Amino acid sequence: RKAINHLLECVDIAKETGSNDFSLWFADGTNYPGQGDIRKRKNWMLEALHEMYKALTPDMRMLIEYKAFEPAFYHTDIADWGMAYHYATKLGPQAQVLVDTGHHLPGANVEHIVAFLMDEKRLGGFHFNSYKYADDDLIVGSSNPYELFLIFYQILNAAQDVDAGIRHTVDKIAYLIDQSHNIEPKIPAMIRSVLNVQTQYAKALLINHAEVEEAVSRQDVLGAEDAVRQAFEFDVAPLLKAIREEQGLPADPMKAYLASEYGTQILQRGKGGASW
């Protein structure tokens, strides 16, 4: 009951602050067989989420996150996108799935998961980061930029769908960055993440979807792959710089930040001003 009350308090806070989206990740599970009844825990989770769902206003959304492990190592209550999707469908249309790009086991096809959830109209948002082994929370796109590009490919492909519901799902996607800063300064790391996202999104915009579909219709596997890969290999840096200049922004945001010496200034504040 304490957990349910806490969720209801979150809804009350959101009403006061005007927030509409809840990013829900539960660090709950067990470390050893027999430590907890998995089926009972499943039903308790649904009961708690259902109480919260009933308290939502019509404009609110529950974005249910998942994670294979950490801190629980034997079983985690919401361990993958399928479990999150299950709870979302049990609750109703205001419950959707949040995809953290670092919350997958090695080898997972994240863009496949993204495409599946969009087609089911259940993709609510992203926590962007990068990982090599598990939930490393590295700078977005630093480990596998092609994966980030392919995620945007699937999103832009769905944006052209004839199904208005799927297009609406794409329009409502919440994009967030969720990364930790271990050895790199906080603000430059975040700038790098944003720049990486902009780069891969710009490249994905260059994909000729008609060319891909035409190759698919001919069962031309290499032709379809080539139409996608050409966009990924295109250098969009000059284009992004030109767009920033047209908007009156620095052509190179990282250089502009470093030249501002803001990082040095906040360090002088002492406690609370550390950039690490």
mmCIF file of C-alpha atoms in Angstrom:
data_model
loop_
_atom_site.group_PDB
_atom_site.id
_atom_site.type_symbol
_atom_site.label_atom_id
_atom_site.label_comp_id
_atom_site.label_asym_id
_atom_site.label_seq_id
_atom_site.Cartn_x
_atom_site.Cartn_y
_atom_site.Cartn_z
ATOM 1 C CA ARG A 1 0.000 0.000 0.000
ATOM 2 C CA LYS A 2 2.920 2.311 0.700
ATOM 3 C CA ALA A 3 4.101 1.959 -2.906
ATOM 4 C CA ILE A 4 0.620 2.776 -4.232
ATOM 5 C CA ASN A 5 0.396 5.853 -2.020
ATOM 6 C CA HIS A 6 3.762 7.020 -3.309
ATOM 7 C CA LEU A 7 2.574 6.704 -6.917
ATOM 8 C CA LEU A 8 -0.583 8.639 -6.113
ATOM 9 C CA GLU A 9 1.519 11.370 -4.497
ATOM 10 C CA CYS A 10 3.481 11.611 -7.763
ATOM 11 C CA VAL A 11 0.234 12.252 -9.634
ATOM 12 C CA ASP A 12 -0.716 14.978 -7.156
ATOM 13 C CA ILE A 13 2.681 16.656 -7.626
ATOM 14 C CA ALA A 14 2.298 16.465 -11.410
ATOM 15 C CA LYS A 15 -1.102 18.140 -11.201
ATOM 16 C CA GLU A 16 0.423 20.974 -9.185
ATOM 17 C CA THR A 17 3.384 21.442 -11.527
ATOM 18 C CA GLY A 18 1.516 20.958 -14.799
ATOM 19 C CA SER A 19 3.488 17.867 -15.770
ATOM 20 C CA ASN A 20 1.788 15.361 -18.053
ATOM 21 C CA ASP A 21 4.268 12.511 -18.589
ATOM 22 C CA PHE A 22 5.518 10.090 -15.939
ATOM 23 C CA SER A 23 8.741 8.191 -16.598
ATOM 24 C CA LEU A 24 8.393 5.112 -14.410
ATOM 25 C CA TRP A 25 11.304 2.772 -13.714
ATOM 26 C CA PHE A 26 11.083 0.417 -10.755
ATOM 27 C CA ALA A 27 14.336 -0.846 -9.265
ATOM 28 C CA ASP A 28 12.569 -3.889 -7.848
ATOM 29 C CA GLY A 29 13.281 -7.592 -8.088
ATOM 30 C CA THR A 30 15.143 -10.405 -6.356
ATOM 31 C CA ASN A 31 18.698 -11.688 -6.251
ATOM 32 C CA TYR A 32 18.039 -15.370 -5.481
ATOM 33 C CA PRO A 33 15.487 -18.080 -6.331
ATOM 34 C CA GLY A 34 12.850 -18.289 -3.635
ATOM 35 C CA GLN A 35 13.496 -14.765 -2.372
ATOM 36 C CA GLY A 36 10.117 -13.617 -3.705
ATOM 37 C CA ASP A 37 7.052 -15.013 -5.430
ATOM 38 C CA ILE A 38 7.443 -13.827 -9.032
ATOM 39 C CA ARG A 39 3.782 -14.225 -9.978
ATOM 40 C CA LYS A 40 2.560 -12.437 -6.863
ATOM 41 C CA ARG A 41 4.990 -9.605 -7.514
ATOM 42 C CA LYS A 42 3.681 -9.368 -11.088
ATOM 43 C CA ASN A 43 0.129 -8.928 -9.840
ATOM 44 C CA TRP A 44 1.181 -6.446 -7.153
ATOM 45 C CA MET A 45 2.906 -4.367 -9.815
ATOM 46 C CA LEU A 46 -0.230 -4.326 -11.963
ATOM 47 C CA GLU A 47 -2.362 -3.399 -8.951
ATOM 48 C CA ALA A 48 -0.111 -0.453 -8.095
ATOM 49 C CA LEU A 49 0.056 0.781 -11.687
ATOM 50 C CA HIS A 50 -3.701 0.450 -12.032
ATOM 51 C CA GLU A 51 -4.295 2.660 -8.979
ATOM 52 C CA MET A 52 -1.998 5.286 -10.441
ATOM 53 C CA TYR A 53 -3.600 4.993 -13.875
ATOM 54 C CA LYS A 54 -7.056 5.672 -12.443
ATOM 55 C CA ALA A 55 -5.742 8.899 -10.878
ATOM 56 C CA LEU A 56 -4.393 10.318 -14.156
ATOM 57 C CA THR A 57 -6.029 13.287 -15.827
ATOM 58 C CA PRO A 58 -6.961 12.824 -19.518
ATOM 59 C CA ASP A 59 -3.795 14.666 -20.621
ATOM 60 C CA MET A 60 -1.395 12.528 -18.580
ATOM 61 C CA ARG A 61 0.640 9.530 -19.753
ATOM 62 C CA MET A 62 2.440 6.733 -17.931
ATOM 63 C CA LEU A 63 5.701 5.854 -19.690
ATOM 64 C CA ILE A 64 6.688 2.445 -18.336
ATOM 65 C CA GLU A 65 10.413 1.757 -18.438
ATOM 66 C CA TYR A 66 12.149 -1.622 -18.255
ATOM 67 C CA LYS A 67 15.592 -2.947 -17.401
ATOM 68 C CA ALA A 68 17.064 -6.436 -17.584
ATOM 69 C CA PHE A 69 18.897 -6.192 -14.264
ATOM 70 C CA GLU A 70 20.453 -3.806 -11.695
ATOM 71 C CA PRO A 71 20.045 -3.638 -8.827
ATOM 72 C CA ALA A 72 18.210 -6.980 -8.895
ATOM 73 C CA PHE A 73 20.234 -9.801 -10.460
ATOM 74 C CA TYR A 74 18.003 -12.901 -10.399
ATOM 75 C CA HIS A 75 14.800 -11.348 -11.655
ATOM 76 C CA THR A 76 13.611 -7.785 -12.215
ATOM 77 C CA ASP A 77 9.883 -7.058 -12.042
ATOM 78 C CA ILE A 78 9.831 -5.254 -15.414
ATOM 79 C CA ALA A 79 12.775 -6.840 -17.187
ATOM 80 C CA ASP A 80 12.134 -6.113 -20.855
ATOM 81 C CA TRP A 81 9.995 -4.221 -23.339
ATOM 82 C CA GLY A 82 7.499 -7.093 -23.606
ATOM 83 C CA MET A 83 6.671 -6.904 -19.915
ATOM 84 C CA ALA A 84 6.351 -3.121 -20.073
ATOM 85 C CA TYR A 85 4.102 -3.490 -23.126
ATOM 86 C CA HIS A 86 1.991 -6.077 -21.304
ATOM 87 C CA TYR A 87 1.344 -3.718 -18.398
ATOM 88 C CA ALA A 88 0.604 -0.835 -20.780
ATOM 89 C CA THR A 89 -2.015 -2.825 -22.681
ATOM 90 C CA LYS A 90 -3.580 -4.026 -19.434
ATOM 91 C CA LEU A 91 -3.914 -0.451 -18.180
ATOM 92 C CA GLY A 92 -5.187 1.473 -21.210
ATOM 93 C CA PRO A 93 -4.166 3.920 -23.966
ATOM 94 C CA GLN A 94 -2.611 6.444 -21.563
ATOM 95 C CA ALA A 95 0.009 3.854 -20.587
ATOM 96 C CA GLN A 96 2.910 3.465 -22.998
ATOM 97 C CA VAL A 97 6.450 2.109 -23.065
ATOM 98 C CA LEU A 98 9.609 4.136 -22.536
ATOM 99 C CA VAL A 99 12.703 2.840 -24.336
ATOM 100 C CA ASP A 100 16.008 3.509 -22.585
ATOM 101 C CA THR A 101 18.615 2.726 -25.245
ATOM 102 C CA GLY A 102 20.990 1.412 -22.565
ATOM 103 C CA HIS A 103 18.519 -0.994 -20.964
ATOM 104 C CA HIS A 104 19.046 -3.924 -23.302
ATOM 105 C CA LEU A 105 21.219 -6.986 -23.233
ATOM 106 C CA PRO A 106 24.081 -7.114 -25.761
ATOM 107 C CA GLY A 107 22.868 -7.936 -29.260
ATOM 108 C CA ALA A 108 19.330 -6.610 -28.816
ATOM 109 C CA ASN A 109 17.860 -5.017 -31.939
ATOM 110 C CA VAL A 110 16.597 -1.789 -30.389
ATOM 111 C CA GLU A 111 15.260 -0.323 -33.643
ATOM 112 C CA HIS A 112 13.155 -3.488 -34.077
ATOM 113 C CA ILE A 113 11.650 -2.910 -30.628
ATOM 114 C CA VAL A 114 10.992 0.735 -31.536
ATOM 115 C CA ALA A 115 9.247 -0.231 -34.773
ATOM 116 C CA PHE A 116 7.117 -2.862 -33.025
ATOM 117 C CA LEU A 117 5.976 -0.470 -30.292
ATOM 118 C CA MET A 118 5.153 2.296 -32.784
ATOM 119 C CA ASP A 119 3.070 -0.104 -34.837
ATOM 120 C CA GLU A 120 1.179 -1.034 -31.658
ATOM 121 C CA LYS A 121 0.822 2.695 -30.840
ATOM 122 C CA ARG A 122 2.581 2.131 -27.523
ATOM 123 C CA LEU A 123 5.910 3.919 -27.908
ATOM 124 C CA GLY A 124 5.793 6.765 -25.408
ATOM 125 C CA GLY A 125 9.343 8.059 -25.326
ATOM 126 C CA PHE A 126 13.096 7.561 -25.093
ATOM 127 C CA HIS A 127 15.915 7.858 -22.641
ATOM 128 C CA PHE A 128 18.876 8.279 -24.972
ATOM 129 C CA ASN A 129 22.335 7.122 -23.922
ATOM 130 C CA SER A 130 24.882 4.591 -25.138
ATOM 131 C CA TYR A 131 26.305 1.376 -23.761
ATOM 132 C CA LYS A 132 28.912 -1.259 -24.505
ATOM 133 C CA TYR A 133 28.150 -3.936 -21.935
ATOM 134 C CA ALA A 134 25.014 -3.037 -19.975
ATOM 135 C CA ASP A 135 23.493 0.167 -18.599
ATOM 136 C CA ASP A 136 26.703 2.170 -19.034
ATOM 137 C CA ASP A 137 24.896 5.515 -19.581
ATOM 138 C CA LEU A 138 27.557 6.771 -21.966
ATOM 139 C CA ILE A 139 27.304 9.799 -24.258
ATOM 140 C CA VAL A 140 24.488 9.245 -26.771
ATOM 141 C CA GLY A 141 25.681 7.596 -29.975
ATOM 142 C CA SER A 142 29.252 7.183 -28.747
ATOM 143 C CA SER A 143 29.305 3.390 -28.829
ATOM 144 C CA ASN A 144 26.984 2.563 -31.730
ATOM 145 C CA PRO A 145 26.012 5.610 -33.829
ATOM 146 C CA TYR A 146 24.501 3.363 -36.514
ATOM 147 C CA GLU A 147 21.929 2.092 -34.021
ATOM 148 C CA LEU A 148 20.890 5.658 -33.193
ATOM 149 C CA PHE A 149 20.586 6.409 -36.912
ATOM 150 C CA LEU A 150 18.452 3.294 -37.473
ATOM 151 C CA ILE A 151 16.147 4.226 -34.591
ATOM 152 C CA PHE A 152 15.439 7.541 -36.318
ATOM 153 C CA TYR A 153 15.011 5.673 -39.613
ATOM 154 C CA GLN A 154 12.193 3.637 -38.085
ATOM 155 C CA ILE A 155 10.591 6.734 -36.551
ATOM 156 C CA LEU A 156 10.679 8.682 -39.824
ATOM 157 C CA ASN A 157 9.358 5.662 -41.689
ATOM 158 C CA ALA A 158 6.409 5.423 -39.287
ATOM 159 C CA ALA A 159 5.796 9.175 -39.648
ATOM 160 C CA GLN A 160 4.799 8.486 -43.273
ATOM 161 C CA ASP A 161 2.335 5.719 -42.403
ATOM 162 C CA VAL A 162 -1.218 5.908 -43.724
ATOM 163 C CA ASP A 163 -2.490 5.028 -40.233
ATOM 164 C CA ALA A 164 -3.207 8.331 -38.483
ATOM 165 C CA GLY A 165 -2.867 6.600 -35.110
ATOM 166 C CA ILE A 166 0.715 5.619 -35.835
ATOM 167 C CA ARG A 167 1.557 9.131 -37.033
ATOM 168 C CA HIS A 168 0.014 10.517 -33.828
ATOM 169 C CA THR A 169 2.179 8.134 -31.792
ATOM 170 C CA VAL A 170 5.277 9.465 -33.567
ATOM 171 C CA ASP A 171 4.231 13.070 -32.924
ATOM 172 C CA LYS A 172 3.819 12.394 -29.191
ATOM 173 C CA ILE A 173 7.188 10.686 -28.607
ATOM 174 C CA ALA A 174 9.001 12.229 -25.638
ATOM 175 C CA TYR A 175 12.764 12.531 -26.229
ATOM 176 C CA LEU A 176 15.008 12.695 -23.172
ATOM 177 C CA ILE A 177 18.718 12.185 -22.541
ATOM 178 C CA ASP A 178 19.603 9.927 -19.614
ATOM 179 C CA GLN A 179 23.353 9.658 -19.150
ATOM 180 C CA SER A 180 25.783 9.791 -16.265
ATOM 181 C CA HIS A 181 29.097 11.626 -16.320
ATOM 182 C CA ASN A 182 31.945 9.525 -14.953
ATOM 183 C CA ILE A 183 35.157 11.036 -16.300
ATOM 184 C CA GLU A 184 33.883 13.758 -18.635
ATOM 185 C CA PRO A 185 32.614 17.218 -17.587
ATOM 186 C CA LYS A 186 28.822 17.325 -17.338
ATOM 187 C CA ILE A 187 27.911 20.154 -19.695
ATOM 188 C CA PRO A 188 30.306 19.299 -22.579
ATOM 189 C CA ALA A 189 29.140 15.681 -22.355
ATOM 190 C CA MET A 190 25.530 16.789 -22.720
ATOM 191 C CA ILE A 191 26.420 19.070 -25.633
ATOM 192 C CA ARG A 192 28.151 16.140 -27.338
ATOM 193 C CA SER A 193 25.056 13.976 -26.830
ATOM 194 C CA VAL A 194 22.790 16.607 -28.372
ATOM 195 C CA LEU A 195 25.144 17.062 -31.332
ATOM 196 C CA ASN A 196 25.257 13.308 -31.903
ATOM 197 C CA VAL A 197 21.461 13.119 -31.855
ATOM 198 C CA GLN A 198 21.200 16.004 -34.329
ATOM 199 C CA THR A 199 23.749 14.381 -36.635
ATOM 200 C CA GLN A 200 22.070 10.980 -36.786
ATOM 201 C CA TYR A 201 18.601 12.508 -37.128
ATOM 202 C CA ALA A 202 19.805 14.690 -40.015
ATOM 203 C CA LYS A 203 21.289 11.643 -41.714
ATOM 204 C CA ALA A 204 18.070 9.667 -41.256
ATOM 205 C CA LEU A 205 16.160 12.500 -42.940
ATOM 206 C CA LEU A 206 18.185 11.805 -46.094
ATOM 207 C CA ILE A 207 16.939 8.235 -46.506
ATOM 208 C CA ASN A 208 15.019 7.825 -49.760
ATOM 209 C CA HIS A 209 12.129 5.694 -48.527
ATOM 210 C CA ALA A 210 10.729 5.261 -52.043
ATOM 211 C CA GLU A 211 14.072 3.871 -53.189
ATOM 212 C CA VAL A 212 14.127 1.467 -50.258
ATOM 213 C CA GLU A 213 10.597 0.275 -50.964
ATOM 214 C CA GLU A 214 11.329 -0.133 -54.669
ATOM 215 C CA ALA A 215 14.348 -2.314 -53.900
ATOM 216 C CA VAL A 216 12.299 -4.346 -51.435
ATOM 217 C CA SER A 217 9.627 -4.927 -54.082
ATOM 218 C CA ARG A 218 12.345 -6.392 -56.348
ATOM 219 C CA GLN A 219 13.701 -8.469 -53.448
ATOM 220 C CA ASP A 220 16.958 -6.591 -53.913
ATOM 221 C CA VAL A 221 18.480 -7.028 -50.481
ATOM 222 C CA LEU A 222 21.714 -5.189 -51.225
ATOM 223 C CA GLY A 223 19.896 -2.365 -53.020
ATOM 224 C CA ALA A 224 17.613 -1.748 -50.055
ATOM 225 C CA GLU A 225 20.517 -1.859 -47.593
ATOM 226 C CA ASP A 226 22.549 0.455 -49.796
ATOM 227 C CA ALA A 227 19.735 3.029 -49.923
ATOM 228 C CA VAL A 228 19.780 3.165 -46.122
ATOM 229 C CA ARG A 229 23.559 3.062 -45.739
ATOM 230 C CA GLN A 230 24.164 5.885 -48.217
ATOM 231 C CA ALA A 231 22.311 8.276 -45.914
ATOM 232 C CA PHE A 232 24.320 7.143 -42.896
ATOM 233 C CA GLU A 233 27.620 7.724 -44.698
ATOM 234 C CA PHE A 234 26.681 11.224 -45.887
ATOM 235 C CA ASP A 235 28.522 14.086 -44.175
ATOM 236 C CA VAL A 236 25.830 16.348 -42.701
ATOM 237 C CA ALA A 237 28.217 18.527 -40.664
ATOM 238 C CA PRO A 238 28.218 21.415 -43.200
ATOM 239 C CA LEU A 239 24.412 21.317 -43.356
ATOM 240 C CA LEU A 240 24.041 21.441 -39.570
ATOM 241 C CA LYS A 241 26.506 24.328 -39.303
ATOM 242 C CA ALA A 242 24.603 26.273 -41.972
ATOM 243 C CA ILE A 243 21.285 25.706 -40.187
ATOM 244 C CA ARG A 244 22.720 26.916 -36.877
ATOM 245 C CA GLU A 245 24.101 30.057 -38.516
ATOM 246 C CA GLU A 246 20.710 30.749 -40.142
ATOM 247 C CA GLN A 247 19.165 30.559 -36.660
ATOM 248 C CA GLY A 248 21.759 32.918 -35.227
ATOM 249 C CA LEU A 249 23.433 30.147 -33.227
ATOM 250 C CA PRO A 250 27.128 29.187 -33.003
ATOM 251 C CA ALA A 251 28.140 26.973 -35.919
ATOM 252 C CA ASP A 252 30.158 24.838 -33.490
ATOM 253 C CA PRO A 253 28.339 24.675 -30.117
ATOM 254 C CA MET A 254 31.162 22.834 -28.361
ATOM 255 C CA LYS A 255 33.792 25.408 -29.346
ATOM 256 C CA ALA A 256 31.421 28.210 -28.369
ATOM 257 C CA TYR A 257 30.882 26.689 -24.925
ATOM 258 C CA LEU A 258 34.584 26.182 -24.295
ATOM 259 C CA ALA A 259 35.366 29.713 -25.468
ATOM 260 C CA SER A 260 32.779 31.135 -23.073
ATOM 261 C CA GLU A 261 34.767 29.837 -20.092
ATOM 262 C CA TYR A 262 31.450 29.137 -18.348
ATOM 263 C CA GLY A 263 32.843 25.846 -17.047
ATOM 264 C CA THR A 264 35.660 27.698 -15.273
ATOM 265 C CA GLN A 265 33.236 30.251 -13.866
ATOM 266 C CA ILE A 266 30.965 27.698 -12.205
ATOM 267 C CA LEU A 267 33.951 25.909 -10.685
ATOM 268 C CA GLN A 268 34.741 29.137 -8.833
ATOM 269 C CA ARG A 269 31.416 28.856 -7.009
ATOM 270 C CA GLY A 270 32.915 26.065 -4.964
ATOM 271 C CA LYS A 271 30.507 23.445 -3.616
ATOM 272 C CA GLY A 272 27.684 22.852 -6.064
ATOM 273 C CA GLY A 273 29.621 24.273 -8.981
ATOM 274 C CA ALA A 274 31.693 21.230 -9.831
ATOM 275 C CA SER A 275 31.515 20.222 -13.471
ATOM 276 C CA TRP A 276 32.227 16.555 -12.741
#
